[in-house]
Coordinates of C-alpha atoms in Angstrom, one line a residue:
X1 CA 48.8 -6.9 3.8
X2 CA 50.9 -6.9 0.6
X3 CA 50.3 -4.1 -1.9
X4 CA 50.6 -4.8 -5.6
X5 CA 50.9 -2.0 -8.1
X6 CA 50.4 -2.5 -11.9
X7 CA 50.3 -0.1 -14.8
X8 CA 47.1 -1.5 -16.4
X9 CA 43.6 -2.4 -15.1
X10 CA 43.7 -5.6 -17.2
X11 CA 46.8 -6.9 -15.4
X12 CA 45.3 -6.0 -12.0
X13 CA 42.3 -8.1 -12.9
X14 CA 44.4 -11.1 -13.8
X15 CA 46.6 -10.9 -10.7
X16 CA 43.4 -10.5 -8.5
X17 CA 42.0 -13.6 -10.0
X18 CA 45.2 -15.6 -9.5
X19 CA 45.8 -14.5 -5.9
X20 CA 42.1 -14.7 -4.9
X21 CA 41.6 -10.9 -4.3
X22 CA 37.8 -11.1 -4.9
X23 CA 36.6 -7.9 -3.1
X24 CA 36.2 -5.3 -5.8
X25 CA 36.2 -1.6 -5.0
X26 CA 36.1 1.4 -7.3
X27 CA 39.9 1.3 -8.1
X28 CA 41.3 -1.7 -6.4
X29 CA 40.9 -5.4 -5.5
X30 CA 41.4 -6.8 -2.0
X31 CA 41.6 -10.0 0.0
X32 CA 42.9 -10.5 3.5
X33 CA 46.4 -10.9 2.1
X34 CA 46.6 -8.6 -0.9
X35 CA 45.5 -5.2 -2.1
X36 CA 45.9 -4.5 -5.8
X37 CA 45.5 -1.2 -7.8
X38 CA 46.8 0.3 -11.0
X39 CA 48.0 3.5 -12.6
X40 CA 47.6 4.8 -16.1
X41 CA 51.3 4.8 -17.1
X42 CA 53.8 7.2 -15.7
X43 CA 51.8 9.4 -13.3
X44 CA 54.9 10.8 -11.6
X45 CA 57.4 12.4 -14.0
X46 CA 60.3 14.8 -14.2
X47 CA 59.1 18.2 -13.2
X48 CA 59.0 21.0 -15.9
X49 CA 61.4 24.0 -16.0
X50 CA 58.8 26.0 -14.1
X51 CA 59.4 23.9 -11.0
X52 CA 62.9 25.4 -10.9
X53 CA 61.7 28.9 -11.3
X54 CA 62.4 28.9 -15.0
X55 CA 59.1 29.2 -16.7
X56 CA 60.9 30.9 -19.6
X57 CA 64.5 30.1 -20.4
X58 CA 66.3 33.2 -21.7
X59 CA 69.8 33.0 -23.1
X60 CA 71.4 33.9 -19.7
X61 CA 69.5 31.0 -18.1
X62 CA 70.6 28.3 -20.5
X63 CA 71.7 25.6 -19.9
X64 CA 69.3 24.4 -17.2
X65 CA 70.7 21.2 -15.6
X66 CA 68.8 20.4 -12.4
X67 CA 70.8 19.1 -9.6
X68 CA 69.0 17.2 -8.2
X69 CA 66.0 16.7 -10.5
X70 CA 62.6 17.2 -9.1
X71 CA 59.7 14.8 -9.5
X72 CA 56.1 16.0 -10.0
X73 CA 52.6 14.8 -10.9
X74 CA 52.1 14.3 -14.6
X75 CA 51.1 17.4 -16.5
X76 CA 48.6 17.6 -19.4
X77 CA 48.0 20.2 -22.1
X78 CA 44.7 22.1 -21.8
X79 CA 43.2 25.3 -23.3
X80 CA 44.8 27.1 -20.3
X81 CA 48.2 25.6 -20.9
X82 CA 50.0 22.8 -19.0
X83 CA 48.1 21.8 -15.8
X84 CA 48.3 18.9 -13.4
X85 CA 46.5 15.8 -14.7
X86 CA 43.5 15.2 -12.4
X87 CA 43.4 11.4 -13.2
X88 CA 47.0 11.2 -12.1
X89 CA 46.2 13.0 -8.8
X90 CA 43.3 10.7 -8.1
X91 CA 45.4 7.5 -8.8
X92 CA 48.2 8.8 -6.7
X93 CA 45.9 9.3 -3.7
X94 CA 44.7 5.7 -4.1
X95 CA 48.3 4.3 -4.3
X96 CA 49.4 6.4 -1.4
X97 CA 46.5 5.0 0.8
X98 CA 47.3 1.5 -0.3
X99 CA 51.0 1.8 0.4
X100 CA 50.3 3.3 3.9
X101 CA 48.2 0.3 4.9
X102 CA 50.6 -2.5 3.6
X103 CA 53.6 -4.1 5.2
X104 CA 55.4 -4.7 1.8
X105 CA 55.0 -4.0 -1.9
X106 CA 55.1 -5.9 -5.1
X107 CA 56.0 -3.8 -8.2
X108 CA 54.0 -5.4 -11.1
X109 CA 54.4 -2.6 -13.6
X110 CA 55.6 -3.4 -17.2
X111 CA 58.6 -5.7 -17.2
X112 CA 60.9 -3.2 -18.9
X113 CA 62.6 0.1 -18.6
X114 CA 59.4 2.1 -18.7
X115 CA 57.8 0.0 -16.0
X116 CA 60.8 0.4 -13.8
X117 CA 60.8 4.2 -13.7
X118 CA 56.9 4.2 -13.6
X119 CA 57.1 2.4 -10.2
X120 CA 60.4 3.8 -8.8
X121 CA 59.6 7.5 -9.5
X122 CA 56.2 7.1 -7.9
X123 CA 57.6 5.2 -4.9
X124 CA 60.3 7.9 -4.4
X125 CA 57.8 10.7 -4.8
X126 CA 55.6 9.3 -2.1
X127 CA 58.6 8.8 0.2
X128 CA 58.1 5.2 1.3
X129 CA 60.8 2.8 2.4
X130 CA 58.9 -0.4 2.7
X131 CA 60.4 -3.6 1.3
X132 CA 59.7 -4.1 -2.5
X133 CA 59.7 -7.2 -4.6
X134 CA 59.4 -7.3 -8.4
X135 CA 56.9 -9.3 -10.4
X136 CA 58.5 -9.9 -13.8
X137 CA 56.3 -11.2 -16.6
X138 CA 56.8 -12.1 -20.2
X139 CA 53.1 -13.0 -20.7
X140 CA 49.9 -12.1 -19.0
X141 CA 48.3 -15.5 -18.8
X142 CA 47.1 -16.9 -15.5
X143 CA 49.8 -19.5 -15.7
X144 CA 52.5 -16.9 -16.3
X145 CA 51.3 -14.7 -13.4
X146 CA 51.0 -17.7 -11.1
X147 CA 54.6 -18.7 -12.0
X148 CA 55.8 -15.1 -11.5
X149 CA 54.1 -14.7 -8.1
X150 CA 55.8 -18.0 -7.0
X151 CA 59.3 -16.6 -8.1
X152 CA 59.2 -12.9 -7.2
X153 CA 62.5 -11.1 -7.8
X154 CA 64.4 -9.0 -5.4
X155 CA 63.8 -5.4 -6.4
X156 CA 67.6 -4.8 -6.5
X157 CA 67.8 -7.1 -9.5
X158 CA 66.3 -4.2 -11.5
X159 CA 68.8 -1.5 -10.3
X160 CA 70.8 -1.5 -13.5
X161 CA 67.6 -1.3 -15.7
X162 CA 66.3 1.5 -13.5
X163 CA 69.7 3.4 -13.8
X164 CA 69.5 3.0 -17.5
X165 CA 65.9 4.3 -17.8
X166 CA 66.5 7.1 -15.2
X167 CA 69.7 8.4 -17.0
X168 CA 68.0 8.2 -20.4
X169 CA 64.9 10.1 -19.3
X170 CA 67.0 12.9 -17.6
X171 CA 69.4 13.1 -20.6
X172 CA 66.4 13.5 -22.9
X173 CA 65.0 16.2 -20.6
X174 CA 68.1 18.4 -20.5
X175 CA 68.8 18.1 -24.2
X176 CA 65.2 18.7 -25.3
X177 CA 64.6 21.6 -23.0
X178 CA 67.9 23.4 -23.6
X179 CA 68.2 22.8 -27.3
X180 CA 64.6 23.8 -28.0
X181 CA 64.9 27.0 -26.0
X182 CA 68.4 27.8 -27.5
X183 CA 66.8 27.5 -31.0
X184 CA 63.9 29.7 -29.9
X185 CA 66.2 32.4 -28.6
X186 CA 68.5 32.3 -31.6
X187 CA 66.0 32.2 -34.4
X188 CA 62.7 33.1 -32.9
X189 CA 61.3 29.6 -33.6
X190 CA 59.6 29.2 -30.3
X191 CA 57.2 26.4 -31.4
X192 CA 59.9 24.0 -32.5
X193 CA 61.1 21.1 -30.3
X194 CA 64.5 19.4 -30.6
X195 CA 65.1 16.0 -29.1
X196 CA 68.1 13.7 -28.6
X197 CA 66.6 11.1 -30.9
X198 CA 64.0 13.1 -32.9
X199 CA 66.7 15.3 -34.4
X200 CA 69.0 12.6 -35.8
X201 CA 65.9 10.8 -37.1
X202 CA 65.0 13.9 -39.0
X203 CA 68.6 13.9 -40.2
X204 CA 68.2 10.4 -41.6
X205 CA 65.0 11.4 -43.5
X206 CA 66.6 14.6 -44.7
X207 CA 69.8 13.0 -46.0
X208 CA 67.9 10.4 -48.0
X209 CA 65.5 13.1 -49.4
X210 CA 68.4 15.4 -50.5
X211 CA 70.3 12.4 -52.0
X212 CA 67.2 11.3 -53.9
X213 CA 66.4 14.7 -55.3
X214 CA 70.1 15.5 -56.2
X215 CA 70.6 12.1 -57.9
X216 CA 71.8 12.3 -61.5
X217 CA 70.5 9.5 -63.7
X218 CA 73.0 7.7 -65.8
X219 CA 72.0 5.6 -68.9
X220 CA 72.7 1.9 -68.9
X221 CA 72.3 -0.9 -71.4
X222 CA 71.5 -4.6 -71.1
X223 CA 72.2 -7.1 -73.8
X224 CA 70.2 -10.3 -73.5
X225 CA 69.4 -13.3 -75.6
X226 CA 66.9 -16.2 -75.5
X227 CA 67.6 -19.8 -76.1
X228 CA 65.0 -22.4 -77.0
X229 CA 64.9 -26.1 -76.3
X230 CA 61.6 -27.5 -77.6
X231 CA 58.9 -25.4 -76.1
X232 CA 61.1 -24.2 -73.2
X233 CA 62.8 -20.9 -73.2
X234 CA 65.8 -19.6 -71.2
X235 CA 67.0 -16.0 -71.0
X236 CA 70.7 -15.1 -70.8
X237 CA 72.2 -11.8 -69.9
X238 CA 75.5 -10.4 -71.0
X239 CA 78.1 -10.7 -68.2
X240 CA 80.0 -7.5 -68.8
X241 CA 79.2 -3.8 -68.2
X242 CA 78.2 -1.7 -71.1
X243 CA 79.3 1.9 -70.7
X244 CA 78.1 3.7 -73.8
X245 CA 75.5 3.5 -76.5
X246 CA 78.3 3.0 -79.1
X247 CA 79.6 0.0 -77.2
X248 CA 76.1 -1.4 -76.8
X249 CA 75.4 -1.1 -80.6
X250 CA 78.7 -2.7 -81.4
X251 CA 78.1 -5.7 -79.1
X252 CA 74.6 -6.2 -80.5
X253 CA 75.8 -6.2 -84.1
X254 CA 78.6 -8.6 -83.2
X255 CA 76.1 -11.1 -81.7
X256 CA 73.6 -10.9 -84.6
X257 CA 76.4 -11.5 -87.1
X258 CA 77.6 -14.6 -85.3
X259 CA 74.2 -16.1 -84.7
X260 CA 75.6 -19.2 -82.9
X261 CA 75.7 -19.8 -79.1
X262 CA 78.1 -22.3 -77.4
X263 CA 77.2 -23.6 -73.9
X264 CA 80.4 -23.5 -71.9
X265 CA 79.2 -24.7 -68.5
X266 CA 76.1 -26.1 -66.8
X267 CA 75.8 -26.4 -63.0
X268 CA 73.0 -27.7 -60.9
X269 CA 73.1 -27.5 -57.1
X270 CA 70.8 -27.8 -54.1
X271 CA 70.3 -24.8 -52.0
X272 CA 68.2 -24.2 -48.9
X273 CA 66.3 -21.1 -47.7
X274 CA 66.2 -21.1 -43.9
X275 CA 62.9 -20.3 -42.1
X276 CA 62.6 -16.7 -40.9
X277 CA 63.4 -15.9 -37.3
X278 CA 60.6 -15.0 -34.9
X279 CA 59.6 -11.3 -34.7
X280 CA 60.9 -8.7 -32.4
X281 CA 58.9 -5.5 -32.3
X282 CA 60.7 -3.7 -35.1
X283 CA 60.5 -6.6 -37.6
X284 CA 56.8 -7.0 -36.7
X285 CA 56.2 -3.3 -37.4
X286 CA 58.0 -3.4 -40.7
X287 CA 56.0 -6.4 -42.0
X288 CA 52.7 -4.9 -40.9
X289 CA 53.6 -1.7 -42.6
X290 CA 54.7 -3.3 -45.8
X291 CA 52.0 -5.9 -46.1
X292 CA 49.0 -4.1 -44.6
X293 CA 49.9 -0.4 -44.5
X294 CA 49.6 -0.3 -40.7
X295 CA 51.7 2.4 -39.1
X296 CA 54.4 1.5 -36.6
X297 CA 52.5 3.3 -33.9
X298 CA 49.2 1.4 -34.6
X299 CA 51.1 -1.9 -34.8
X300 CA 52.6 -1.2 -31.4
X301 CA 49.3 -0.2 -29.9
X302 CA 47.6 -3.4 -31.3
X303 CA 50.5 -5.6 -30.0
X304 CA 50.1 -4.0 -26.5
X305 CA 46.4 -4.7 -26.6
X306 CA 47.0 -8.3 -27.6
X307 CA 49.4 -8.6 -24.7
X308 CA 46.9 -7.3 -22.3
X309 CA 44.3 -9.7 -23.7
X310 CA 46.7 -12.6 -22.9
X311 CA 47.2 -13.5 -26.6
X312 CA 50.9 -12.8 -27.1
X313 CA 54.1 -12.4 -25.0
X314 CA 55.7 -9.1 -24.1
X315 CA 55.7 -7.1 -27.4
X316 CA 58.4 -4.4 -26.7
X317 CA 61.2 -6.9 -27.2
X318 CA 64.4 -6.3 -29.1
X319 CA 65.3 -10.0 -29.5
X320 CA 64.3 -12.4 -32.3
X321 CA 65.4 -15.4 -30.3
X322 CA 64.1 -17.6 -27.5
X323 CA 66.0 -19.7 -24.9
X324 CA 66.3 -23.5 -24.9
X325 CA 63.9 -23.5 -21.9
X326 CA 61.2 -21.7 -23.9
X327 CA 61.9 -23.9 -26.9
X328 CA 60.9 -26.9 -24.8
X329 CA 57.4 -25.5 -24.6
X330 CA 57.1 -24.8 -28.4
X331 CA 55.6 -28.3 -29.4
X332 CA 52.8 -27.8 -26.9
X333 CA 52.3 -24.2 -28.1
X334 CA 52.0 -25.2 -31.7
X335 CA 49.5 -27.9 -30.8
X336 CA 47.3 -25.3 -29.1
X337 CA 47.6 -23.0 -32.2
X338 CA 46.6 -25.9 -34.5
X339 CA 43.4 -26.4 -32.4
X340 CA 42.3 -22.9 -33.5
X341 CA 40.2 -23.2 -36.6
X342 CA 42.1 -20.6 -38.8
X343 CA 45.4 -22.4 -38.3
X344 CA 44.4 -26.1 -38.2
X345 CA 45.4 -26.6 -41.8
X346 CA 49.0 -25.5 -41.0
X347 CA 49.6 -28.7 -39.0
X348 CA 50.8 -30.6 -42.2
X349 CA 53.7 -28.2 -42.6
X350 CA 55.2 -29.0 -39.2
X351 CA 57.2 -32.1 -38.0
X352 CA 57.0 -31.8 -34.2
X353 CA 60.1 -34.1 -33.9
X354 CA 62.2 -32.0 -36.2
X355 CA 61.4 -28.3 -35.4
X356 CA 63.8 -25.7 -36.7
X357 CA 66.1 -24.2 -34.0
X358 CA 67.1 -21.2 -36.0
X359 CA 65.4 -18.8 -33.5
X360 CA 67.0 -20.5 -30.4
X361 CA 70.0 -18.7 -28.9
X362 CA 70.3 -18.1 -25.1
X363 CA 73.1 -15.5 -25.6
X364 CA 70.8 -13.3 -27.8
X365 CA 68.0 -13.0 -25.3
X366 CA 68.3 -10.0 -23.0
X367 CA 65.3 -9.1 -20.9
X368 CA 62.5 -10.6 -23.0
X369 CA 62.6 -13.3 -25.7
X370 CA 61.1 -13.0 -29.2
X371 CA 57.4 -12.4 -29.7
X372 CA 55.3 -15.6 -29.4
X373 CA 51.5 -16.2 -29.2
X374 CA 50.4 -17.7 -25.9
X375 CA 48.1 -20.3 -27.5
X376 CA 45.0 -18.7 -25.8
X377 CA 41.9 -18.6 -27.9
X378 CA 40.8 -15.0 -28.8
X379 CA 37.5 -14.0 -27.3
X380 CA 36.2 -12.6 -30.6
X381 CA 36.7 -8.9 -29.6
X382 CA 39.7 -8.1 -31.8
X383 CA 39.7 -5.1 -34.0
X384 CA 40.7 -5.4 -37.6
X385 CA 44.2 -4.2 -37.0
X386 CA 44.6 -6.4 -33.9
X387 CA 43.4 -9.4 -36.0
X388 CA 46.0 -8.8 -38.7
X389 CA 48.8 -8.3 -36.1
X390 CA 47.7 -11.4 -34.2
X391 CA 47.6 -13.6 -37.3
X392 CA 51.0 -12.2 -38.5
X393 CA 52.6 -13.3 -35.2
X394 CA 51.0 -16.8 -35.3
X395 CA 52.0 -17.3 -39.0
X396 CA 55.6 -16.2 -38.3
X397 CA 55.7 -18.6 -35.3
X398 CA 54.6 -21.5 -37.4
X399 CA 57.0 -20.5 -40.2
X400 CA 59.9 -20.1 -37.8
X401 CA 59.8 -23.8 -36.6
X402 CA 58.9 -25.3 -40.0
X403 CA 61.5 -27.1 -42.2
X404 CA 63.8 -25.3 -44.6
X405 CA 62.7 -24.6 -48.2
X406 CA 64.7 -26.9 -50.6
X407 CA 65.6 -25.5 -54.0
X408 CA 67.6 -26.4 -57.1
X409 CA 69.7 -23.6 -58.5
X410 CA 70.8 -23.9 -62.2
X411 CA 73.7 -21.8 -63.5
X412 CA 74.4 -21.9 -67.2
X413 CA 77.1 -20.0 -69.1
X414 CA 77.4 -19.5 -72.8
X415 CA 79.4 -17.5 -75.3
X416 CA 78.6 -15.7 -78.6
X417 CA 81.7 -14.8 -80.6
X418 CA 83.7 -14.8 -77.4
X419 CA 81.2 -12.7 -75.4
X420 CA 80.1 -14.3 -72.2
X421 CA 76.4 -14.6 -71.2
X422 CA 75.0 -16.1 -68.0
X423 CA 71.6 -17.5 -66.9
X424 CA 70.5 -18.4 -63.4
X425 CA 67.2 -20.0 -62.5
X426 CA 65.8 -21.3 -59.2
X427 CA 63.2 -24.0 -58.8
X428 CA 61.5 -24.8 -55.5
X429 CA 61.6 -28.6 -54.8
X430 CA 60.1 -28.6 -51.3
X431 CA 58.6 -25.4 -50.1
X432 CA 59.0 -26.2 -46.4
X433 CA 58.2 -23.1 -44.3
X434 CA 57.1 -21.2 -47.4
X435 CA 54.0 -23.4 -47.7
X436 CA 52.7 -21.9 -44.5
X437 CA 52.0 -18.4 -45.7
X438 CA 53.3 -17.5 -49.2
X439 CA 54.3 -13.9 -49.7
X440 CA 55.9 -12.2 -52.6
X441 CA 58.8 -10.9 -50.5
X442 CA 59.8 -14.5 -49.7
X443 CA 60.5 -15.2 -53.3
X444 CA 64.2 -15.2 -54.4
X445 CA 65.4 -13.5 -57.5
X446 CA 65.3 -15.7 -60.6
X447 CA 62.8 -18.0 -59.0
X448 CA 60.5 -19.6 -61.7
X449 CA 57.9 -22.2 -62.2
X450 CA 58.8 -22.7 -65.8
X451 CA 60.4 -26.0 -66.7
X452 CA 64.2 -26.1 -66.8
X453 CA 65.9 -26.3 -70.2
X454 CA 68.3 -29.2 -70.5
X455 CA 71.5 -27.8 -71.9
X456 CA 74.8 -29.7 -72.1
X457 CA 78.4 -28.3 -72.1
X458 CA 79.9 -27.6 -75.5
X459 CA 76.5 -27.8 -77.1
X460 CA 76.0 -25.2 -79.9
X461 CA 72.8 -23.7 -81.3
X462 CA 71.3 -20.6 -82.8
X463 CA 69.8 -18.2 -80.3
X464 CA 66.0 -17.7 -80.5
X465 CA 66.2 -13.9 -80.1
X466 CA 68.5 -11.1 -78.9
X467 CA 67.5 -7.7 -77.5
X468 CA 69.2 -4.5 -76.4
X469 CA 67.4 -2.9 -73.5
X470 CA 68.0 0.6 -72.2
X471 CA 67.4 2.0 -68.8
X472 CA 68.8 4.4 -66.1
X473 CA 70.4 4.1 -62.8
X474 CA 68.0 4.8 -59.9
X475 CA 68.6 6.6 -56.6
X476 CA 68.0 5.0 -53.3
X477 CA 64.2 5.2 -52.7
X478 CA 62.7 7.6 -50.3
X479 CA 61.9 6.1 -46.9
X480 CA 58.6 4.4 -46.1
X481 CA 57.8 4.0 -42.5
X482 CA 59.0 0.4 -42.7
X483 CA 62.4 1.2 -44.2
X484 CA 62.8 4.1 -41.9
X485 CA 62.4 1.8 -38.9
X486 CA 65.2 -0.4 -40.4
X487 CA 67.4 2.7 -40.9
X488 CA 66.9 3.8 -37.3
X489 CA 67.6 0.3 -36.1
X490 CA 70.8 0.1 -38.2
X491 CA 71.9 3.6 -37.0
X492 CA 71.3 2.6 -33.4
X493 CA 68.7 5.3 -32.9
X494 CA 66.3 4.6 -30.0
X495 CA 65.0 1.4 -28.4
X496 CA 62.5 -0.6 -30.3
X497 CA 59.4 0.7 -28.6
X498 CA 60.5 4.3 -28.9
X499 CA 61.0 4.4 -32.7
X500 CA 57.3 4.4 -33.5
X501 CA 56.8 7.2 -31.0
X502 CA 59.6 9.3 -32.5
X503 CA 58.2 8.9 -36.0
X504 CA 54.7 9.9 -34.8
X505 CA 56.1 12.9 -32.9
X506 CA 57.8 14.1 -36.2
X507 CA 54.5 13.8 -38.0
X508 CA 52.6 15.6 -35.1
X509 CA 55.0 18.5 -35.0
X510 CA 54.8 18.9 -38.8
X511 CA 58.5 18.2 -39.5
X512 CA 57.7 15.3 -41.9
X513 CA 54.7 14.4 -44.1
X514 CA 53.5 11.4 -46.2
X515 CA 53.7 11.4 -49.9
X516 CA 51.9 8.2 -50.8
X517 CA 53.7 5.5 -48.9
X518 CA 56.9 7.5 -48.6
X519 CA 58.1 10.0 -46.0
X520 CA 59.5 13.3 -46.9
X521 CA 60.6 16.3 -44.7
X522 CA 58.1 19.2 -44.7
X523 CA 59.1 22.8 -45.5
X524 CA 59.1 23.4 -41.7
X525 CA 61.2 20.3 -41.2
X526 CA 63.7 21.4 -43.9
X527 CA 63.9 24.8 -42.4
X528 CA 64.6 23.4 -38.9
X529 CA 67.1 20.9 -40.1
X530 CA 69.0 23.5 -42.1
X531 CA 69.5 25.4 -38.8
X532 CA 70.8 22.4 -36.8
X533 CA 72.4 20.2 -39.5
X534 CA 76.0 21.0 -38.3
X535 CA 75.2 20.5 -34.6
X536 CA 76.1 17.3 -32.8
X537 CA 72.5 16.8 -31.7
X538 CA 71.7 16.0 -35.4
X539 CA 74.6 13.7 -35.8
X540 CA 73.5 10.1 -36.3
X541 CA 76.8 8.7 -35.2
X542 CA 76.7 10.7 -32.0
X543 CA 73.1 9.4 -31.4
X544 CA 74.5 5.9 -31.8
X545 CA 77.3 6.5 -29.3
X546 CA 74.8 7.8 -26.8
X547 CA 72.6 4.8 -27.2
X548 CA 75.5 2.5 -26.8
X549 CA 76.6 4.3 -23.6
X550 CA 73.1 4.1 -22.1
X551 CA 72.9 0.4 -23.0
X552 CA 76.2 -0.2 -21.1
X553 CA 74.5 1.1 -17.9
X554 CA 71.8 -1.6 -18.3
X555 CA 74.5 -4.2 -18.7
X556 CA 76.5 -2.9 -15.7
X557 CA 79.4 -2.1 -17.9
X558 CA 79.5 1.7 -17.1
X559 CA 78.2 3.7 -14.2
X560 CA 75.2 5.8 -14.6
X561 CA 77.0 8.8 -13.1
X562 CA 79.8 8.6 -15.7
X563 CA 77.4 8.5 -18.6
X564 CA 75.3 11.3 -17.1
X565 CA 78.3 13.5 -16.9
X566 CA 79.0 13.0 -20.6
X567 CA 75.5 14.3 -21.3
X568 CA 76.0 17.3 -19.0
X569 CA 79.3 18.2 -20.7
X570 CA 77.7 17.9 -24.1
X571 CA 74.7 20.1 -23.0
X572 CA 77.0 22.8 -21.6
X573 CA 78.8 23.0 -24.9

């Protein structure tokens, strides 16, 4: 018998259906050839400090760097403190019994770093040495599972991914445990937790908050005029900088005295706005946050649910590209989408013989390609959040393969008594992909539906009106959850799927709070950060270097042992 272990009941059901394992028991499916069960995530984890006889880490016991690390059954917080999770115990017994009866094993846990350590830590904890193959899936449709079962991978193909995930988890453990206890011992702040990624994320929020609050507004002036041609109007702005009120008044008087405008140049050119690329997880979370107010964590949860319901491909991807092989299936995918009633009207925006290839790049697909719908029809059981996320993915898929948006850009320059003014306008000629799902954030600056004014070089005329506006320079805005995700991605903080969890952890621990749509550090967060701001654990550049080093393990560019020793040296310091 061959044992198959998954990390979700829904995937176990799909695999059982595909391989014909029809005998259903309480926690597994069986046939004469296969036995299939599932676990609820990582049921075997790194053991807590108490497993090393260090229930409390006093200054003389820090740093604690286990050698080797111990594995243990997952713990959960109860009213009595941390105890062994009974669900994990029960599932472990079922897996152990299944592994004992089989001749070989198929690891069918999530096709990513988390799925790799979920299986391998459990396998190591139980002490088996039976042969293992890997089922690697980018979608959970019957067709994808059937294809994956036909082309099972050698488990050794995942060694680099496992080394990356294992080193990452152990590095997070030693830095979280030792930094948190060091802070508790030094300042009596026993309830605060520091993490390798949580602390630099707090630093990003803190820096923007301090910068915003310390910003000194400076006055600025803008001189503008309006020219009329028949019923059409066009606004021009002064091309220079105005540094003082005195200068602004002088320029305004100079223009009003002159009263005449000379057109010096008129330029019309065609420009194109390329369709957006497909979503990766972070870009999906940003859009859902900005357009619907859905948090990054809820977007991730909805995407995971859609994946389990066979409606989208693997959601925790960091790529916005697909391979040429996947591109070959896109015409059929689009056809299936257009058969679904809500999207049937979108067919007119797509030319199946001239699909955009902007999201196609083999070199930029590592692990999993960009998010795509599978073309399966929803069963009508989607929550409101799932429906919005699902529709967002489908609309982006249609947009990504639609034609470019064609525009005409008009640039007009004029002078008033030697002072230069400029006017720019943009008219959409063919909307292309923008006809699929028009959003305000797709609109370019200076875009207008007003008719263009037909000026000619060297033409002179009186201006229709002139104005002197005043305003102030503005600081960089406080982060929203969507812009914080972008900042974390730019700074190289965490993998895509972890960013939402880090933000949620900061909220849960009371280090940050919401103020409308913005995120600000709480008093507790400010107090904590002021204590660690000068430490390397709060340094964004150091966090980026760590992430780069860990990623090199996954690409087989550095050894796990070498990177691990870097973390050990840092922790000892």
